[in-house]
Amino acid sequence: MRYQPSLPSLAFVLLTAVSIGASAEFNAAELDNEQSGKNWLTHGRTHSEQRYSPLNEINAESISKLGLAWSVELPDARQIVSTTLAVDGILYVTTSFSIVTAIDARTHDVLWKYDPQVPAHAGETLKLLWGTSRGVAYWNGKIYVAAGDGRLIAVDAKSGKEIWSAQTTEPGGHFYVTGAPRAFNGKVIIGNGGTETGPARGYVTAYDAETGEQAWRFYLVPGNPADGFEDNAQRMAAATWNGEWWKHGGGGNAWNAITYDPDFNHIYIGTGNGSPWNQKIRSPGGGDNLFLCSIVALDADTGKYRWHYQTVPGETWDFNSSMDIVSVDLEVNDRVIKTLMHAPKNGFFYILNRANGKLLSAEKFAKVTWASGVDMKTGRPIETAGSRYEDGEVLIWPGPAGAHNWQPMSWNPNTQLMYFPYHDVPGYYNDTAINLTTFQAKRHELSTGVSYAEDDSPADSGTSGLMAWNPLTQQVAWKHDNPGIWNAGTMTTGGDLVFQGLADGQFIAYRASDGEKLWEFDAKHGIAAPPITYEIDGRQFIALPVGWGGGLSMMGGSIGAQHGWQYGRHPRRLLVFALDGAANLPPTPPPMMVEPLDDPAFVLDAEKVATGKTLFVRHCVMCHGPGAVAGGGAPDLRGSPIMMHREAADGVILEGQRMSRGMAKFSNLTTTDVETIQHYVRERARATLGANASAISK
Ligand code: HEC
């Protein structure tokens, strides 16, 4: 065809000219500059994801003068788990349902608010949306928002106006997005979640940062061989699967960790667990099931496979490698090795060579019983017999919450230590009640292929702490106990400090070198997000969004509920600290436990209670919590007046009266279904009141 100059191509030339003009100010090299502490430009501050800032005005000596400088209320926010970005004097805070608030760091004014209207866009996907969003990316004057419903949206960083939007998942499908996009080399990349809510084949997609055009996509597990493989990496992966895995999707969804490495032009993807969890169903007879639970290195320009390292071959416990991947140039005997460090759910701390994925170290950092160690010759774990629940129910450490989850870790180049929250929480695994041959995951329902989340998780199910790990000695340098098990990620600075927010609302600073506790501040609400630091007019600030949230605030039952952060009861805020800061926190109610309601006239029907429980586990447990104990991310139905009344309950559950606030419409359920769920919730409420009463009379 003869080339015809057309209007669109002229428009393209003009657009390119505009963006070249803008990029003259934008210094992409800043994203790789560990020496400048002015900004916090990407999820892990710089491409390395070290979350280390060289700023040292606030340091182990001056910290006694650290105080609240100012705060902003974030009333729309439900849960907050995100990393704030600080770009040239503007803070970008992401809260529930991917709402982004841009705040002038000098005047503290809200410059703009961008609400992608996730509940209105989500359709059936709303049934799966916790509202979690771990933050945004920045590139060349644009902020990139990953909306929970699967859209990736570019907005103007100055005005908050939408520039482009790309649908990265099937609209209304069972994939959703909670992770932060990453921007590199003029591209933006995002993964997705949805491994346990239908047959899921995970992938990551990179888009052109200026236009939103898809640049490349990489599938994390192979598809049906009959459809042909996308490339040789998929062919290689397929040889590690059995049966008709594609009918189950396979999994691998990359919902969190993505790291760009300018040294090798690699993108590292931390891949997810199996879909369904139970390997006997998805790949009968075993197999490694690549690329589940792996770090996969891709060429950043083309998305082509470079290397992989699998932390858990034949994953079957909801273990994944979705925890952050940190690039560290490690000095060993006067040599510098370009490594990456990774502490995934499975409880081992890994060091790999970034050039080729070779395993350099793998040591346990928490209680681990599923494997005794990692064979350094083969790089494979040495599994414990019985762990695969082949002999019936087994209790193993860690469980699905992992020994470390998405809460980010930070690396301090001065102390050569890695700081991260860990937890020792086991999991029961059992598939004796499941038909392994006929099991098929259902879309938009919790379907894992094991018996899961059927009863409450007691508040004392596990313990947790903050750990400083020395990768060279492969040992803990120091650690502190944390409350509960769901504590926030860390930041470390050139002031010899490590900061961490806790589930009970305390924000704490430790001396990075020896772990001595130096400072604390009561934020009066559970902290789930990591702090950041930045500099304005020569002064160092620390910003921390406060608001309980994340997986265990939804599915943790009493583990999450124990801190008393009931849904919507406590103000959500951005707190900003500086030396000589003298602001006061506005009034805040104290923690409060849910008070279940009971109607003595309500007659329980044992059969309805049992049916209601089954429905609750499939449709409601993901947000309202196991045993109907909500962790604070959604209302506790035992104390809900709406759940006391049939018609009111039908209005919310079947008619979707609260959809705009994130409670989905369950048009696939009937009034009889709602009645049985009501019986189950009433039974749970009465059981709690009975237990409380007997505790009081003792
Ligand atoms: C994906 C998360 C999610 C799932 C799954 C979910 N809900 Fe909700 N639900 C919410 C949220 C969030 C709210 C609070 C909405 C608001 O602020 O009004 C809510 C509110 C409610 C309320 C109103 C409570 C009150 O007192 O205000 C009821 C009743 C309810 N849900 C019942 C159910 C039932 C029954 C199921 C299962 C069939 C279910 N929900 C599944 C997230 C969820």
XYZ file of C-alpha atoms and ligand atoms in Angstrom:
741
model
C 0.000 0.000 0.000
C 1.210 3.472 -0.913
C 2.154 5.577 2.066
C -0.348 8.389 2.558
C 0.353 11.177 5.001
C -2.827 11.462 7.032
C -4.201 13.753 9.699
C -3.648 11.249 12.535
C 0.020 10.992 11.670
C 0.297 14.786 11.681
C -1.394 14.832 15.076
C 1.102 12.218 16.184
C 4.032 14.405 15.084
C 2.614 17.334 17.031
C 1.972 15.210 20.097
C 5.502 13.869 19.963
C 6.818 17.421 19.724
C 4.845 18.352 22.826
C 6.117 15.390 24.772
C 9.716 16.073 23.700
C 9.263 19.591 25.092
C 8.036 18.165 28.389
C 10.767 15.560 28.620
C 13.408 18.276 28.494
C 12.504 19.007 32.141
C 12.058 15.380 33.087
C 15.233 13.686 34.155
C 14.717 9.952 33.898
C 18.168 9.394 35.423
C 16.752 10.655 38.755
C 14.929 7.343 39.004
C 18.297 5.660 39.309
C 19.991 8.280 41.513
C 20.619 6.936 45.014
C 22.597 10.105 45.963
C 19.755 12.614 45.701
C 17.162 12.442 48.451
C 14.980 15.280 47.182
C 12.183 13.142 45.734
C 10.486 9.782 46.156
C 9.873 9.063 42.477
C 8.719 5.463 42.298
C 7.257 2.757 44.516
C 10.612 1.781 46.055
C 11.935 5.435 45.774
C 14.396 4.588 42.971
C 14.537 1.764 40.437
C 16.528 -0.342 42.918
C 13.470 -0.432 45.230
C 15.824 -0.088 48.211
C 13.589 2.452 49.976
C 16.775 4.047 51.261
C 17.077 7.819 51.253
C 20.466 9.495 51.808
C 18.749 12.384 53.669
C 20.236 12.762 57.154
C 18.947 15.988 58.697
C 16.689 13.745 60.756
C 19.185 11.374 62.328
C 19.882 9.275 65.390
C 20.986 12.435 67.257
C 18.358 14.949 66.104
C 15.395 12.601 66.209
C 14.273 13.688 69.673
C 13.149 16.933 67.971
C 11.042 15.095 65.365
C 7.360 16.042 65.571
C 4.195 16.272 63.520
C 4.570 19.232 61.125
C 1.167 19.028 59.453
C -1.571 16.585 58.509
C -4.347 16.284 55.946
C -7.612 14.384 56.425
C -8.401 11.799 53.736
C -12.119 11.259 54.297
C -12.765 9.199 51.115
C -10.126 6.687 52.061
C -11.164 3.370 53.554
C -7.975 1.397 53.846
C -4.543 2.806 53.040
C -1.641 0.573 52.106
C 0.064 2.683 49.469
C 3.466 4.248 49.068
C 3.225 8.034 48.627
C 5.250 9.646 45.828
C 6.986 13.013 46.331
C 7.798 14.752 43.046
C 9.142 18.311 43.002
C 7.082 19.576 45.912
C 3.886 17.617 45.253
C 2.818 14.550 47.240
C 0.677 11.919 45.506
C -1.310 9.810 47.977
C -3.301 6.782 46.809
C -6.213 5.499 48.862
C -9.030 2.936 48.474
C -10.447 2.363 45.034
C -7.376 3.992 43.515
C -8.333 7.572 44.382
C -5.262 9.818 44.027
C -4.907 13.054 45.971
C -2.199 15.524 44.953
C -1.109 17.755 47.827
C 1.153 20.806 47.657
C 3.898 19.960 50.140
C 4.558 23.667 50.883
C 1.008 24.987 51.328
C -0.598 21.626 52.277
C -3.443 22.440 49.869
C -5.111 19.641 47.954
C -4.216 20.538 44.348
C -6.455 17.947 42.760
C -8.164 14.659 43.399
C -8.540 11.995 40.728
C -11.239 9.391 41.326
C -11.341 6.667 38.652
C -14.852 5.702 39.875
C -13.875 2.090 40.381
C -17.171 0.754 41.828
C -19.070 2.202 38.839
C -16.658 0.631 36.332
C -16.112 -2.710 38.022
C -19.281 -4.669 37.121
C -19.002 -8.209 38.503
C -15.378 -7.539 39.458
C -16.703 -5.466 42.383
C -17.395 -8.780 44.162
C -13.621 -9.184 44.496
C -12.429 -5.653 45.187
C -10.922 -4.962 48.581
C -10.292 -1.443 47.331
C -6.570 -1.954 47.994
C -4.184 0.139 45.928
C -0.469 0.163 46.656
C 0.283 3.389 44.812
C 1.049 5.147 41.553
C 3.964 5.585 39.152
C 5.453 8.793 37.755
C 7.028 9.449 34.361
C 7.545 12.627 32.385
C 4.841 14.795 33.893
C 2.284 12.018 34.259
C 0.962 9.982 37.153
C -0.064 6.391 36.360
C -2.947 4.945 38.365
C -3.850 1.258 38.301
C -7.587 1.139 38.983
C -8.869 -1.908 40.856
C -11.133 -2.819 37.945
C -8.105 -3.347 35.692
C -7.704 0.022 33.951
C -4.292 1.650 33.767
C -4.795 5.401 33.596
C -2.382 8.257 32.880
C -3.258 11.626 34.414
C -1.458 14.941 34.141
C 0.704 15.325 37.253
C -0.009 19.075 37.512
C -3.748 19.176 36.779
C -5.010 15.643 37.514
C -6.712 15.537 34.079
C -6.983 12.112 32.481
C -4.693 11.663 29.447
C -5.247 8.039 28.484
C -6.797 4.875 29.859
C -6.089 1.267 28.867
C -8.063 -1.775 30.004
C -5.437 -4.304 31.135
C -7.871 -7.093 32.096
C -11.185 -8.427 30.821
C -13.855 -5.854 31.839
C -16.049 -7.265 34.623
C -13.897 -10.405 34.746
C -12.331 -12.058 37.770
C -8.954 -10.292 37.529
C -8.335 -7.111 39.486
C -5.379 -4.849 40.196
C -4.024 -3.854 43.608
C -0.365 -3.253 42.730
C 1.544 -0.102 41.887
C 2.540 0.310 38.241
C 6.249 0.926 37.523
C 7.538 3.305 34.849
C 10.860 2.838 33.033
C 12.323 3.805 29.627
C 9.095 5.398 28.413
C 6.982 2.399 29.371
C 4.594 1.575 32.215
C 4.059 -1.990 33.419
C 1.301 -3.561 35.509
C 0.275 -7.083 36.566
C -2.958 -8.293 38.190
C -4.538 -10.502 40.848
C -7.426 -12.955 40.783
C -5.665 -16.299 41.283
C -8.244 -17.622 43.768
C -11.463 -16.240 42.297
C -11.703 -18.229 39.068
C -9.428 -20.042 36.599
C -6.561 -17.560 36.276
C -3.680 -17.345 33.808
C -1.521 -14.501 35.072
C 0.376 -12.018 32.908
C 2.082 -8.647 32.976
C 1.612 -5.957 30.331
C 3.811 -2.986 29.405
C 2.342 0.119 27.758
C 3.824 3.126 26.023
C 3.913 5.798 28.739
C 2.920 8.610 26.344
C 0.160 6.949 24.339
C -1.101 3.970 26.363
C -0.487 1.648 23.398
C 0.353 -1.904 24.481
C 4.100 -2.505 24.049
C 4.297 -6.159 25.154
C 2.667 -8.800 27.342
C 4.276 -11.782 29.059
C 2.227 -14.739 30.332
C 3.424 -16.196 33.602
C 2.071 -19.702 32.974
C 1.622 -21.513 29.655
C -1.752 -21.732 27.924
C -3.394 -24.644 26.117
C -0.731 -26.205 23.824
C -3.461 -26.725 21.193
C -3.640 -22.948 20.764
C 0.101 -22.723 20.064
C 2.655 -21.184 22.433
C 3.420 -17.453 22.403
C 7.172 -18.177 22.480
C 9.818 -20.703 23.530
C 9.624 -19.664 27.178
C 5.991 -20.832 27.202
C 7.009 -24.100 25.517
C 9.691 -24.664 28.162
C 7.211 -23.865 30.933
C 4.557 -26.223 29.505
C 6.932 -29.184 29.899
C 6.691 -28.679 33.679
C 2.891 -29.072 33.842
C 0.604 -32.122 33.805
C -3.002 -32.794 32.950
C -5.249 -30.108 31.502
C -3.845 -27.246 33.565
C -5.163 -24.588 31.180
C -8.735 -25.436 32.254
C -7.707 -24.232 35.720
C -5.767 -21.250 34.439
C -2.621 -22.178 36.355
C -2.124 -18.870 38.205
C 1.130 -16.987 38.633
C -0.621 -13.584 38.792
C 1.908 -10.851 39.534
C 0.002 -8.639 41.956
C 2.871 -6.803 43.601
C 6.610 -7.113 42.948
C 8.017 -5.621 39.764
C 11.542 -4.185 39.658
C 13.289 -2.461 36.755
C 17.065 -2.920 36.552
C 18.859 -0.327 34.385
C 22.176 -2.218 34.670
C 20.900 -5.136 32.594
C 17.754 -3.537 31.156
C 15.808 -6.274 32.920
C 12.357 -6.281 34.428
C 12.035 -8.703 37.355
C 8.570 -10.069 37.978
C 7.709 -11.670 41.321
C 5.124 -14.257 40.296
C 2.115 -15.582 42.161
C 0.834 -18.894 43.477
C -1.103 -21.628 41.701
C -4.695 -21.336 40.477
C -6.190 -23.229 42.198
C -3.850 -23.496 45.193
C -4.026 -27.298 45.244
C -1.476 -28.725 42.818
C -3.206 -32.143 42.778
C -6.055 -30.425 40.933
C -4.209 -28.129 38.557
C -1.308 -30.399 37.619
C -2.064 -33.977 38.734
C 1.151 -35.948 39.174
C 3.196 -32.873 40.070
C 5.770 -30.969 38.044
C 7.502 -27.681 38.819
C 4.717 -25.640 37.174
C 6.770 -22.782 35.756
C 6.662 -19.822 36.256
C 4.651 -20.054 39.481
C 6.281 -18.649 42.599
C 9.369 -17.412 40.752
C 11.394 -14.386 39.893
C 11.288 -14.062 36.115
C 13.709 -11.687 34.382
C 12.445 -10.172 31.131
C 14.053 -7.886 28.571
C 12.592 -4.479 29.436
C 12.269 -3.391 25.787
C 10.677 -6.519 24.356
C 9.269 -8.484 27.296
C 11.231 -11.531 26.144
C 12.282 -14.133 28.720
C 15.864 -13.827 30.041
C 16.066 -16.142 33.094
C 14.029 -17.346 36.039
C 14.519 -18.703 39.538
C 11.660 -20.608 41.131
C 11.449 -20.313 44.917
C 8.743 -23.004 45.257
C 8.573 -25.709 42.568
C 5.104 -27.296 42.378
C 3.587 -24.625 44.641
C 0.546 -25.885 46.610
C 0.270 -23.612 49.725
C -0.592 -20.171 48.349
C 3.115 -19.382 48.552
C 4.187 -16.816 46.023
C 7.157 -14.649 45.147
C 5.035 -11.493 45.002
C 7.067 -9.898 47.810
C 9.358 -7.033 46.820
C 12.553 -7.562 44.815
C 15.406 -5.246 45.815
C 18.505 -4.607 43.672
C 21.652 -4.414 45.787
C 25.246 -4.100 44.581
C 26.813 -6.185 47.312
C 30.484 -5.861 48.205
C 32.012 -9.247 48.947
C 35.790 -9.460 49.464
C 36.470 -6.275 47.453
C 34.283 -7.503 44.624
C 30.920 -6.006 43.757
C 28.221 -8.524 42.914
C 25.048 -7.217 41.341
C 22.450 -9.065 43.372
C 18.764 -8.978 44.014
C 17.284 -9.770 47.397
C 13.901 -11.271 48.078
C 12.109 -12.541 51.203
C 8.954 -14.247 49.904
C 6.081 -15.906 51.767
C 7.891 -19.253 52.009
C 10.219 -18.032 54.791
C 13.606 -18.114 53.012
C 15.731 -15.031 52.311
C 17.147 -15.298 48.777
C 20.075 -13.587 47.107
C 20.392 -14.039 43.350
C 22.895 -12.799 40.803
C 20.963 -10.283 38.677
C 23.036 -11.041 35.574
C 21.911 -14.643 35.277
C 19.540 -15.571 38.111
C 22.097 -17.825 39.816
C 21.234 -18.563 43.450
C 23.837 -17.154 45.874
C 22.117 -17.640 49.232
C 18.866 -19.011 50.685
C 18.407 -19.095 54.450
C 15.356 -19.320 56.699
C 14.406 -16.034 58.342
C 11.301 -17.250 60.214
C 9.677 -20.467 61.396
C 9.544 -22.796 58.381
C 8.368 -26.414 58.491
C 7.393 -27.140 54.866
C 11.062 -27.496 53.895
C 14.228 -28.136 55.884
C 16.441 -25.985 53.674
C 17.461 -25.198 50.115
C 19.956 -27.377 48.262
C 22.512 -24.851 47.004
C 23.632 -27.162 44.167
C 20.207 -27.542 42.583
C 18.629 -24.386 44.030
C 15.644 -26.495 45.089
C 13.952 -26.655 48.499
C 14.248 -29.875 50.507
C 10.603 -30.559 51.325
C 9.304 -32.181 54.494
C 7.214 -35.355 54.007
C 3.498 -34.760 54.525
C 3.720 -31.035 53.752
C 1.745 -31.480 50.556
C -1.216 -32.677 52.646
C -0.847 -36.001 50.900
C -1.675 -37.796 54.180
C -4.596 -35.606 55.203
C -4.697 -32.386 57.187
C -1.386 -30.800 58.018
C -0.382 -27.718 60.001
C 2.665 -26.042 58.499
C 4.677 -22.849 58.909
C 4.243 -20.465 57.259
C 0.603 -20.469 56.124
C -1.097 -18.478 53.351
C -0.251 -15.159 55.061
C 3.411 -16.038 54.514
C 6.422 -15.347 56.713
C 6.655 -11.951 54.970
C 4.000 -10.445 52.754
C 3.819 -7.380 50.446
C 4.823 -4.926 53.197
C 8.014 -3.525 51.660
C 11.515 -4.068 52.979
C 14.310 -1.516 52.870
C 18.077 -1.807 52.401
C 20.582 0.502 54.043
C 23.905 0.613 52.127
C 25.708 1.969 55.212
C 24.695 -0.775 57.620
C 24.445 -3.414 54.855
C 21.253 -4.678 56.503
C 17.759 -5.372 55.136
C 14.789 -4.330 57.318
C 11.415 -6.024 57.001
C 8.350 -7.100 58.969
C 8.052 -10.876 59.310
C 5.406 -13.065 60.900
C 5.234 -16.605 62.238
C 1.701 -17.751 61.404
C 0.953 -21.334 60.390
C -1.757 -22.619 58.064
C -3.927 -25.727 58.056
C -4.043 -27.454 54.693
C -6.648 -30.100 53.943
C -8.383 -31.297 50.774
C -10.204 -34.378 52.087
C -13.590 -32.666 51.637
C -12.815 -31.737 48.017
C -13.417 -33.825 44.909
C -10.037 -33.472 43.230
C -11.229 -34.817 39.858
C -14.285 -32.649 39.396
C -13.154 -29.458 41.161
C -13.417 -26.402 38.949
C -12.831 -22.906 40.302
C -15.848 -20.626 39.976
C -15.495 -17.095 38.657
C -16.018 -14.311 41.226
C -16.076 -16.778 44.126
C -13.373 -17.834 46.557
C -12.241 -21.200 45.128
C -8.842 -22.480 46.223
C -9.165 -26.276 46.019
C -8.437 -26.683 49.756
C -10.649 -26.136 52.804
C -9.918 -22.536 53.632
C -11.262 -19.558 55.624
C -14.126 -21.564 57.099
C -13.681 -20.419 60.683
C -12.274 -17.430 62.499
C -8.498 -17.083 62.928
C -7.865 -16.428 66.629
C -6.060 -13.205 67.517
C -3.117 -15.190 68.874
C -2.686 -17.329 65.722
C 0.831 -16.029 65.301
C 3.531 -13.584 66.303
C 5.450 -10.980 64.335
C 8.369 -8.629 64.425
C 10.663 -6.237 62.632
C 13.867 -7.868 61.489
C 17.249 -6.526 60.417
C 18.768 -9.251 58.257
C 22.456 -9.424 57.449
C 22.706 -11.081 54.036
C 26.446 -11.729 54.285
C 26.318 -13.629 57.577
C 22.821 -14.931 56.660
C 21.697 -14.060 60.161
C 19.412 -11.730 62.047
C 21.366 -8.652 63.166
C 18.598 -7.448 65.498
C 14.850 -7.722 65.855
C 11.892 -6.333 67.773
C 8.507 -7.872 68.497
C 5.531 -6.251 66.769
C 1.878 -6.283 67.900
C -0.491 -8.774 66.210
C 0.879 -9.960 62.903
C -0.038 -7.320 60.298
C 2.505 -4.514 60.512
C 3.671 -2.067 57.872
C 6.719 -1.973 55.621
C 9.862 0.020 56.311
C 12.042 2.908 55.157
C 15.672 3.511 56.056
C 17.794 6.677 55.796
C 21.279 8.148 55.756
C 20.509 9.365 59.300
C 21.135 5.783 60.554
C 17.378 5.309 61.038
C 14.705 2.745 60.202
C 11.031 3.717 60.353
C 8.063 1.392 60.711
C 4.344 1.897 61.408
C 2.525 -0.726 63.454
C -0.891 -2.356 63.544
C -1.635 -0.672 66.880
C -1.012 2.812 65.450
C 2.522 3.426 66.774
C 5.012 4.950 64.322
C 8.521 4.043 65.440
C 12.114 4.921 64.555
C 15.047 2.652 65.409
C 18.750 3.195 65.051
C 19.503 1.281 61.846
C 22.851 -0.080 62.996
C 21.876 -1.622 66.347
C 18.069 -1.498 66.492
C 17.799 0.764 69.531
C 14.337 2.317 69.696
C 14.800 6.102 69.474
C 11.401 7.688 68.855
C 7.686 6.908 68.654
C 4.465 8.659 67.771
C 0.904 7.487 68.389
C -0.973 7.906 65.085
C -4.198 6.649 66.743
C -5.140 4.348 63.861
C -3.656 1.136 62.492
C -0.788 1.755 60.086
C -0.525 -0.440 57.012
C 1.402 1.823 54.615
C 5.153 2.464 54.515
C 6.606 5.946 55.194
C 8.571 8.010 52.673
C 10.956 10.938 53.018
C 11.715 13.957 50.820
C 13.343 17.382 50.972
C 11.849 20.836 50.387
C 13.858 24.058 50.542
C 16.644 22.224 52.343
C 14.414 20.695 55.031
C 13.759 16.954 55.436
C 10.202 15.663 55.841
C 8.741 12.218 56.512
C 5.269 11.420 55.196
C 3.090 8.566 56.400
C -0.466 7.791 55.300
C -2.409 6.314 58.219
C -5.378 3.971 57.804
C -5.709 0.278 58.554
C -5.844 -2.027 55.525
C -4.656 -4.905 53.365
C -5.448 -8.613 53.217
C -5.638 -9.360 56.924
C -7.951 -6.397 57.507
C -10.311 -8.225 55.137
C -9.672 -11.933 55.668
C -7.792 -12.043 58.946
C -10.828 -12.493 61.212
C -9.781 -11.850 64.815
C -6.135 -11.455 63.727
C -7.192 -8.240 62.034
C -10.070 -7.323 64.361
C -8.017 -7.462 67.583
C -6.678 -3.919 67.221
C -10.154 -2.362 67.279
C -10.008 -0.497 63.936
C -13.617 -0.971 62.921
C -14.661 -0.220 59.376
C -14.890 3.523 58.747
C -14.749 4.520 62.443
C -11.312 6.160 62.586
C -10.105 9.109 60.508
C -7.682 8.358 57.688
C -4.896 10.910 57.291
C -1.607 11.827 55.760
C 0.821 12.755 58.538
C 3.981 14.721 57.761
C 6.842 14.979 60.262
C 9.866 17.296 60.496
C 12.371 18.469 63.101
C 10.687 20.960 65.445
C 7.273 19.968 64.060
C 4.747 21.114 66.664
C 1.338 20.323 65.145
C -1.251 18.298 67.034
C -3.244 15.362 65.744
C -6.948 16.305 65.499
C -9.202 14.465 67.990
C -9.487 10.736 67.276
C -11.724 8.094 68.893
C -9.985 5.250 70.741
C -9.874 1.684 69.340
C -13.203 -0.120 69.781
C -14.215 -3.745 69.440
C -17.341 -4.772 67.511
C -20.422 -5.321 69.604
C -22.487 -8.099 68.044
C -26.243 -7.543 67.950
C -28.789 -10.139 68.961
C -32.539 -10.432 68.605
C -33.634 -12.973 71.264
C -36.789 -13.624 69.227
C -34.775 -14.847 66.221
C -35.071 -18.666 66.043
C -31.968 -20.305 64.595
C -32.392 -23.175 62.127
C -29.327 -25.460 62.193
C -29.714 -26.477 58.555
C -29.975 -22.871 57.407
C -26.943 -21.969 59.511
C -24.919 -24.704 57.759
C -26.049 -23.699 54.243
C -25.502 -20.048 55.089
C -21.955 -20.788 56.214
C -21.123 -22.472 52.890
C -22.480 -19.488 50.961
C -20.709 -17.041 53.263
C -17.345 -18.779 52.697
C -17.800 -18.659 48.917
C -19.181 -15.133 48.524
C -18.640 -12.979 51.599
C -15.604 -14.197 53.556
C -13.147 -12.309 51.336
C -14.250 -9.008 52.856
C -16.460 -9.692 55.867
C -13.963 -12.173 57.313
C -13.805 -15.844 58.360
C -16.323 -16.762 61.055
C -18.091 -13.463 60.153
C -15.397 -11.621 62.125
C -14.392 -8.606 60.038
C -10.834 -7.323 60.314
C -11.874 -3.697 59.789
C -11.614 -3.420 55.990
C -15.408 -4.002 55.666
C -18.274 -3.857 58.206
C -18.577 -6.661 60.763
C -21.917 -8.247 59.904
C -22.423 -9.542 63.449
C -22.876 -5.927 64.525
C -24.728 -4.736 61.417
C -28.318 -3.522 61.983
C -28.947 -4.214 58.281
C -28.209 -7.910 58.809
C -30.941 -7.952 61.497
C -33.656 -7.237 58.943
C -34.533 -9.434 55.969
C -35.641 -6.660 53.655
C -32.789 -4.356 54.497
C -30.317 -7.196 53.904
C -31.940 -8.040 50.550
C -31.697 -4.371 49.556
C -27.947 -4.251 50.125
C -27.008 -7.777 49.018
C -29.422 -8.515 46.159
C -30.353 -5.040 44.931
C -26.952 -3.420 45.266
C -27.974 -0.378 47.327
C -24.379 0.151 48.507
C -22.536 -0.476 45.241
C -21.140 3.041 45.044
C -19.495 2.390 48.431
C -17.913 -0.873 47.311
C -20.487 -3.488 48.378
C -21.283 -5.519 45.262
C -24.698 -6.612 44.050
C -25.062 -10.397 44.302
C -27.706 -10.955 41.632
C -26.647 -14.621 41.485
C -28.024 -15.140 45.021
C -31.702 -15.468 46.010
C -33.710 -14.215 48.987
C -33.523 -17.770 50.353
C -29.719 -17.626 50.104
C -29.678 -14.317 51.975
C -31.958 -15.824 54.610
C -29.512 -18.681 55.226
C -26.566 -16.242 55.378
C -28.574 -14.258 57.916
C -29.021 -17.407 60.031
C -25.276 -18.026 59.915
C -24.425 -14.426 60.894
C -26.998 -14.448 63.729
C -25.559 -17.726 64.990
C -22.029 -16.245 64.952
C -23.235 -13.106 66.749
C -24.927 -15.165 69.449
C -21.865 -17.411 69.814
C -19.650 -14.330 70.317
C -22.040 -12.787 72.836
C -22.207 -16.126 74.671
C -18.418 -16.410 74.734
C -18.110 -12.790 75.932
C -20.741 -13.405 78.614
C -19.027 -16.540 79.914
C -15.691 -14.693 79.865
C -17.260 -11.951 82.016
C -18.883 -14.389 84.471
C -15.557 -16.200 85.005
C -15.309 -7.457 47.909
C -15.684 -7.141 49.252
C -17.056 -7.548 49.732
C -17.692 -8.754 49.572
C -17.173 -9.991 48.860
C -18.946 -8.647 50.244
N -19.065 -7.410 50.814
Fe -20.606 -6.729 51.929
N -19.701 -4.936 52.116
C -18.471 -4.608 51.644
C -18.174 -3.240 51.981
C -16.891 -2.489 51.648
C -19.284 -2.747 52.670
C -19.466 -1.344 53.242
C -20.181 -0.460 52.255
C -20.506 0.876 52.872
O -19.593 1.616 53.256
O -21.712 1.156 53.026
C -20.227 -3.849 52.749
C -21.463 -3.757 53.361
C -22.322 -4.820 53.558
C -23.549 -4.766 54.317
C -24.069 -3.537 55.039
C -23.522 -3.536 56.437
C -23.888 -2.320 57.241
O -24.342 -2.478 58.391
O -23.682 -1.192 56.744
C -24.085 -6.008 54.291
C -25.368 -6.454 54.944
C -23.211 -6.848 53.515
N -22.162 -6.093 53.079
C -23.408 -8.191 53.281
C -22.606 -8.979 52.470
C -22.857 -10.360 52.188
C -23.976 -11.191 52.756
C -21.889 -10.766 51.325
C -21.744 -12.107 50.648
C -22.892 -12.547 49.897
C -21.010 -9.630 51.096
N -21.482 -8.568 51.811
C -19.875 -9.661 50.304
C -17.612 -5.429 50.938
C -17.916 -6.713 50.531
